Coordinates of C-alpha atoms and ligand atoms in Angstrom, one line a residue:
M1 CA -11.3 5.9 15.6
T2 CA -8.6 3.4 14.7
H3 CA -9.5 1.7 11.5
M4 CA -6.7 -0.8 11.2
R5 CA -4.2 -2.0 13.8
V6 CA -1.2 -4.1 12.6
N7 CA 0.4 -5.9 15.4
D8 CA 3.9 -7.4 15.0
L9 CA 2.9 -9.0 11.7
R10 CA 5.1 -11.6 10.1
A11 CA 4.2 -13.2 6.7
Y12 CA 6.5 -15.5 4.8
Y13 CA 6.6 -17.2 1.4
T14 CA 7.7 -20.8 1.6
V15 CA 9.7 -21.8 -1.5
E16 CA 12.0 -24.6 -2.4
Q17 CA 15.7 -23.8 -2.9
N18 CA 18.1 -26.7 -3.8
G19 CA 15.4 -29.2 -2.7
L20 CA 15.0 -27.6 0.7
P21 CA 12.1 -25.4 1.9
K22 CA 13.1 -21.8 2.6
N23 CA 11.2 -18.9 4.0
I24 CA 11.2 -15.5 2.2
R25 CA 10.6 -13.2 5.2
A26 CA 8.8 -10.5 3.2
V27 CA 6.9 -9.0 6.1
D28 CA 8.9 -9.5 9.3
G29 CA 7.6 -7.7 12.4
V30 CA 5.5 -4.9 11.1
S31 CA 3.3 -2.8 13.5
F32 CA 1.4 0.4 12.8
E33 CA -2.1 1.9 13.1
I34 CA -4.4 3.8 10.7
E35 CA -7.0 6.2 12.0
E36 CA -10.3 6.8 10.3
H37 CA -9.8 9.2 7.3
D38 CA -6.1 8.7 7.3
F39 CA -4.1 8.6 4.0
L40 CA -1.0 6.5 4.7
A41 CA 1.7 6.1 2.1
I42 CA 4.0 3.1 2.4
V43 CA 7.3 3.6 0.5
G44 CA 10.4 1.5 0.0
E45 CA 12.6 0.2 -2.8
S46 CA 11.7 -2.7 -5.1
G47 CA 11.5 -6.1 -3.4
C48 CA 11.3 -4.8 0.2
G49 CA 7.9 -6.4 0.7
K50 CA 5.3 -3.7 0.0
T51 CA 3.1 -5.8 -2.2
T52 CA 3.3 -8.7 0.2
L53 CA 2.3 -6.4 3.1
A54 CA -0.7 -5.1 0.9
K55 CA -1.8 -8.7 0.2
V56 CA -1.7 -9.6 3.8
L57 CA -3.5 -6.4 5.0
Y58 CA -6.2 -7.4 2.5
G59 CA -6.3 -11.0 3.7
A60 CA -5.5 -12.1 0.2
L61 CA -3.3 -15.0 1.2
D62 CA -2.2 -17.7 -1.3
P63 CA -0.8 -21.2 -0.9
V64 CA 2.8 -20.1 -0.7
L65 CA 2.2 -17.0 1.5
S66 CA 1.2 -17.5 5.1
I67 CA 0.9 -15.4 8.3
V68 CA 3.5 -16.7 10.7
S69 CA 2.6 -14.5 13.7
G70 CA 1.0 -11.2 14.7
S71 CA -2.4 -9.9 13.5
V72 CA -4.3 -7.2 11.6
H73 CA -7.4 -5.9 13.3
Y74 CA -10.0 -3.8 11.5
A75 CA -12.8 -1.8 13.2
F76 CA -15.5 -0.1 11.1
D77 CA -18.6 1.6 12.4
D78 CA -20.7 -1.5 12.7
S79 CA -18.3 -4.4 12.3
E80 CA -14.8 -5.8 13.2
F81 CA -12.5 -8.2 11.3
E82 CA -9.3 -10.0 12.1
I83 CA -6.5 -11.5 10.2
S84 CA -4.0 -13.8 12.1
P85 CA -2.4 -17.2 11.7
V86 CA -5.6 -18.8 12.9
Q87 CA -8.3 -16.8 11.2
N88 CA -9.0 -14.4 8.3
T89 CA -12.5 -12.9 8.5
L90 CA -11.6 -9.9 6.2
P91 CA -12.9 -11.5 2.9
K92 CA -16.5 -10.8 4.3
A93 CA -15.6 -7.1 4.2
W94 CA -14.1 -7.1 0.7
W95 CA -15.5 -4.3 -1.7
K96 CA -18.1 -3.2 0.9
K97 CA -15.8 -2.1 3.7
I98 CA -12.4 -2.4 2.1
S99 CA -11.2 -2.5 -1.5
Y100 CA -7.8 -3.5 -2.9
I101 CA -6.2 -2.2 -6.1
P102 CA -3.5 -4.7 -6.7
Q103 CA -0.2 -3.8 -8.4
G104 CA -0.7 -4.2 -12.2
S105 CA -4.5 -4.0 -11.9
L106 CA -4.7 -2.3 -15.3
S107 CA -3.9 -5.6 -17.0
A108 CA -6.2 -7.5 -14.6
L109 CA -9.4 -6.2 -16.0
N110 CA -11.1 -9.1 -17.8
P111 CA -10.1 -8.6 -21.5
I112 CA -13.2 -10.4 -22.9
R113 CA -15.8 -8.5 -20.8
K114 CA -17.1 -5.0 -21.6
V115 CA -16.8 -2.5 -18.7
G116 CA -20.6 -2.7 -18.2
Q117 CA -20.4 -6.5 -17.8
I118 CA -17.5 -6.1 -15.4
F119 CA -19.7 -3.9 -13.2
R120 CA -22.6 -6.4 -13.6
D121 CA -20.3 -9.2 -12.4
L122 CA -19.2 -7.3 -9.4
L123 CA -22.7 -6.3 -8.4
S124 CA -24.2 -9.8 -8.9
S125 CA -21.4 -11.4 -6.8
H126 CA -22.6 -9.1 -4.0
N127 CA -26.4 -9.6 -4.7
V128 CA -26.7 -5.9 -5.5
P129 CA -29.1 -5.1 -8.4
F130 CA -27.5 -3.4 -11.4
E131 CA -29.1 0.1 -11.7
I132 CA -27.7 1.8 -14.9
K133 CA -28.4 5.3 -13.5
D134 CA -26.3 4.5 -10.3
V135 CA -23.5 3.2 -12.4
E136 CA -23.5 6.1 -14.8
N137 CA -23.6 8.6 -11.9
H138 CA -20.7 6.8 -10.3
L139 CA -18.7 6.9 -13.5
K140 CA -19.1 10.7 -13.5
L141 CA -17.6 10.8 -10.1
V142 CA -14.3 9.4 -11.5
N143 CA -14.7 11.6 -14.6
L144 CA -15.7 8.9 -17.1
S145 CA -18.6 9.0 -19.6
E146 CA -21.2 6.2 -19.7
Q147 CA -19.8 5.3 -23.1
V148 CA -17.1 3.2 -21.4
L149 CA -19.7 0.7 -20.3
G150 CA -19.9 -0.5 -23.9
M151 CA -16.1 -0.7 -24.3
Y152 CA -13.6 -3.5 -23.8
P153 CA -10.6 -2.8 -21.6
F154 CA -8.2 -2.8 -24.6
E155 CA -10.2 0.1 -26.1
L156 CA -9.4 2.3 -23.0
S157 CA -6.3 4.4 -22.4
G158 CA -4.2 3.6 -19.2
G159 CA -5.7 6.5 -17.4
M160 CA -9.3 5.5 -18.3
K161 CA -8.6 1.9 -17.2
Q162 CA -7.3 3.2 -13.9
R163 CA -10.5 5.3 -13.5
V164 CA -12.6 2.2 -14.2
V165 CA -10.6 0.3 -11.6
M166 CA -11.1 3.2 -9.1
A167 CA -14.9 3.2 -10.0
L168 CA -15.2 -0.5 -9.3
A169 CA -13.2 -0.2 -6.1
T170 CA -15.4 2.5 -4.7
F171 CA -18.8 1.5 -6.1
L172 CA -19.9 -0.4 -3.0
N173 CA -18.9 2.5 -0.8
P174 CA -15.9 1.0 1.1
R175 CA -14.4 2.9 4.1
M176 CA -10.8 2.0 3.2
I177 CA -8.8 1.3 0.0
I178 CA -5.4 -0.3 -0.3
A179 CA -3.9 0.8 -3.6
D180 CA -0.6 -0.8 -4.7
E181 CA 1.4 1.4 -7.1
P182 CA -1.8 2.6 -8.8
T183 CA 0.1 5.0 -11.0
S184 CA 3.4 3.4 -11.8
A185 CA 2.3 2.2 -15.4
L186 CA 1.1 5.7 -16.3
D187 CA 2.7 8.7 -18.0
V188 CA 3.4 11.7 -15.6
V189 CA 0.4 13.8 -16.7
T190 CA -2.0 10.9 -16.3
Q191 CA -0.3 9.9 -13.1
R192 CA -1.0 13.4 -11.7
D193 CA -4.7 13.1 -12.7
I194 CA -5.0 9.8 -10.9
L195 CA -3.3 11.0 -7.8
W196 CA -5.7 13.9 -7.8
L197 CA -8.6 11.4 -8.1
L198 CA -7.3 9.5 -5.1
S199 CA -7.2 12.7 -3.1
F200 CA -10.7 13.7 -4.3
L201 CA -12.2 10.2 -3.3
H202 CA -10.4 10.4 0.1
L203 CA -11.8 13.9 0.8
S204 CA -15.3 13.7 -0.8
K205 CA -16.2 10.1 0.3
Q206 CA -14.1 10.1 3.5
I207 CA -12.3 6.9 2.4
S208 CA -9.0 6.0 4.2
F209 CA -6.2 5.1 2.0
V210 CA -3.1 2.9 2.2
F211 CA -1.1 4.0 -0.9
I212 CA 1.9 1.9 -1.8
T213 CA 4.7 3.4 -3.9
H214 CA 8.4 3.1 -4.6
D215 CA 8.5 6.8 -5.5
I216 CA 8.8 9.0 -2.4
S217 CA 8.3 12.2 -4.4
L218 CA 4.6 11.3 -4.9
I219 CA 3.8 11.5 -1.2
P220 CA 3.8 15.2 -0.2
G221 CA 0.5 16.9 -0.9
L222 CA -1.2 13.4 -1.1
A223 CA -0.7 11.4 2.1
S224 CA -1.0 12.5 5.7
S225 CA 1.2 9.8 7.1
V226 CA 4.1 7.8 5.7
A227 CA 5.7 4.4 6.6
V228 CA 9.1 3.7 5.2
M229 CA 9.7 0.1 4.6
Y230 CA 13.1 -1.6 4.3
C231 CA 13.6 -5.4 3.9
G232 CA 10.3 -6.6 5.4
C233 CA 10.3 -4.0 8.2
I234 CA 8.9 -0.5 8.8
V235 CA 11.9 1.6 9.8
E236 CA 10.2 5.0 10.1
Y237 CA 6.6 6.1 10.5
G238 CA 5.0 9.5 11.1
P239 CA 3.1 12.5 9.8
V240 CA 4.4 13.3 6.2
D241 CA 5.4 16.9 7.0
E242 CA 7.4 15.8 10.0
V243 CA 9.2 12.8 8.3
F244 CA 10.0 15.0 5.2
S245 CA 11.3 18.0 7.2
K246 CA 13.1 15.9 9.9
P247 CA 13.8 12.4 8.6
L248 CA 15.5 10.3 11.3
H249 CA 16.4 6.9 9.8
P250 CA 19.5 6.9 7.6
Y251 CA 17.5 5.0 5.0
T252 CA 14.7 7.7 4.9
K253 CA 17.4 10.3 4.5
F254 CA 18.8 8.5 1.5
L255 CA 15.4 8.1 -0.1
L256 CA 14.7 11.9 0.4
S257 CA 18.0 12.9 -0.9
S258 CA 17.3 11.0 -4.1
I259 CA 14.4 13.3 -5.1
P260 CA 15.4 15.5 -7.9
R261 CA 14.6 19.2 -7.4
I262 CA 14.6 22.0 -9.9
G263 CA 17.8 24.1 -9.5
D264 CA 19.4 21.6 -7.1
K265 CA 22.9 21.0 -8.5
T266 CA 24.1 18.6 -5.7
E267 CA 25.2 15.2 -6.9
K268 CA 22.6 12.5 -6.4
K269 CA 24.3 9.5 -4.8
P270 CA 22.8 6.0 -5.0
I271 CA 22.2 4.2 -1.7
P272 CA 25.4 2.2 -1.1
G273 CA 25.3 -1.6 -1.4
A274 CA 22.5 -3.7 -2.8
V275 CA 19.0 -4.7 -1.5
V276 CA 19.6 -7.5 1.0
S277 CA 18.2 -11.0 0.9
L278 CA 14.9 -11.7 2.5
I279 CA 15.8 -15.4 2.9
N280 CA 18.9 -14.7 5.0
P281 CA 18.3 -11.1 6.2
P282 CA 21.2 -9.4 8.0
S283 CA 21.3 -9.7 11.7
G284 CA 20.4 -6.8 14.0
C285 CA 19.2 -3.7 12.0
R286 CA 18.7 -4.9 8.5
F287 CA 20.0 -1.7 7.1
H288 CA 23.3 -1.9 8.9
S289 CA 25.3 -3.3 5.9
R290 CA 24.4 -0.1 3.9
C291 CA 24.3 2.4 6.7
P292 CA 27.0 5.2 7.1
N293 CA 26.3 5.4 10.9
K294 CA 26.4 1.7 11.9
T295 CA 27.9 0.6 15.2
D296 CA 28.4 -2.9 16.7
T297 CA 25.0 -2.7 18.3
C298 CA 23.4 -2.3 14.9
E299 CA 25.0 -5.5 13.7
N300 CA 23.9 -7.5 16.8
S301 CA 20.5 -6.3 17.9
R302 CA 17.4 -5.3 16.0
P303 CA 16.1 -1.8 17.1
N304 CA 12.5 -1.5 18.0
M305 CA 10.3 1.4 16.9
I306 CA 10.5 4.3 19.4
K307 CA 8.5 7.5 19.5
V308 CA 10.3 10.7 18.8
G309 CA 9.2 14.4 18.5
S310 CA 5.4 14.8 18.2
G311 CA 4.7 11.3 19.5
R312 CA 3.3 10.1 16.2
H313 CA 6.8 10.1 14.7
E314 CA 8.5 6.7 15.2
V315 CA 11.9 5.3 14.1
A316 CA 13.6 2.0 14.5
C317 CA 17.3 3.0 14.7
W318 CA 19.9 2.7 17.5
L319 CA 21.0 6.4 16.8
Y320 CA 17.9 7.5 18.8
K321 CA 18.2 5.2 21.8
Ligands
LIG1 N1 4.4 -15.4 -5.0 C1 5.7 -15.3 -4.5 N2 6.4 -16.4 -4.2 C2 7.6 -16.3 -3.7 N3 8.2 -15.2 -3.4 C3 7.6 -14.0 -3.7 C4 6.3 -14.0 -4.3 N4 5.9 -12.7 -4.4 C5 7.0 -12.0 -4.0 N5 8.0 -12.7 -3.5 C6 9.2 -12.3 -2.9 O1 8.9 -11.5 -1.8 C7 9.8 -10.4 -1.7 C8 9.0 -9.2 -1.6 O2 8.3 -9.0 -2.8 P1 7.2 -7.8 -3.0 O3 6.5 -8.1 -4.3 O4 6.3 -7.8 -1.8 O5 8.1 -6.5 -3.0 P2 7.7 -5.0 -3.4 O6 8.3 -4.1 -2.4 O7 6.2 -4.9 -3.7 O8 8.5 -4.8 -4.8 P3 8.1 -3.9 -6.1 O9 8.4 -2.4 -5.7 O10 9.0 -4.4 -7.1 O11 6.7 -4.1 -6.4 C9 10.7 -10.5 -2.9 O12 11.9 -11.1 -2.5 C10 10.0 -11.3 -3.9 O13 10.8 -12.0 -4.7
LIG2 MG1 5.1 -4.4 -5.3

């Protein structure tokens, strides 16, 4: 069953620049689908719009961020929800059907509430009674002892805080979790433990994940599908093994060639050029100014996603027309 269908989504920030309103086109024509039990990773360099996409997928809009066109449709067993320029019904599904772990969520735990009180706050806001045994059992699932309930967030290590965040996100049994860079503030050993926990929750509780990262090396062994994002757009999408073994988009190839491997003595080259502006994005393919394969077509027309190979592998690049 399709869980989430994103249809030509555009979401812009409106800001003032030199006294004039300007649009930051952080999500600019994004389409993809997530099936039930999928684990999708969204990867791209800093500033390409990943967090904005996560916020919009969760229907967490704010006064400067609005959906300009397109939609996100969610279908769960017994209910459907829609986010579009005219409606946003997803907040009704928050925590119970879908949870969101925002970027930097470790520092977002209320510093003056003990963990037990944070659980009580969550449950009372959903009219769910606080049963201590249920909470303790749930903490065990994420490998935390009940002692954390009496502790303040500042008394916890980064890994423990991330486990508390995961316990809160999963407590009301959601079917999907959007996790934005959940491990980027952690050391590599703790990072590995948390990635293992995500996998465990995915498999044991059948939760679908949208996992957002700037680090493409975290994806194999964790995600089943990957979406590569560049400058507000998805440029490649497909099963992880296929995209990693046969990357098609020149940007994906650059990202993959930047992964360090033991014994690999080849020189690691940075991606040429700088990240481009989302206020005045390049015409045509947004990657053309940095692409070694660019032609005139690339400068003038934006490529659509086309299916290649297995049929689930898609790329937006004129090389494959
Ligand atoms: N609240 C905001 N108001 C205005 N512009 C914003 C806001 N948040 C983000 N932006 C801009 O939107 C663009 C995309 O930002 P976003 O945070 O979505 O990128 P990202 O891919 O998540 O980056 P990172 O990997 O650093 O987290 C950037 O140009 C950023 O400056
Ligand atoms: Mg981000």
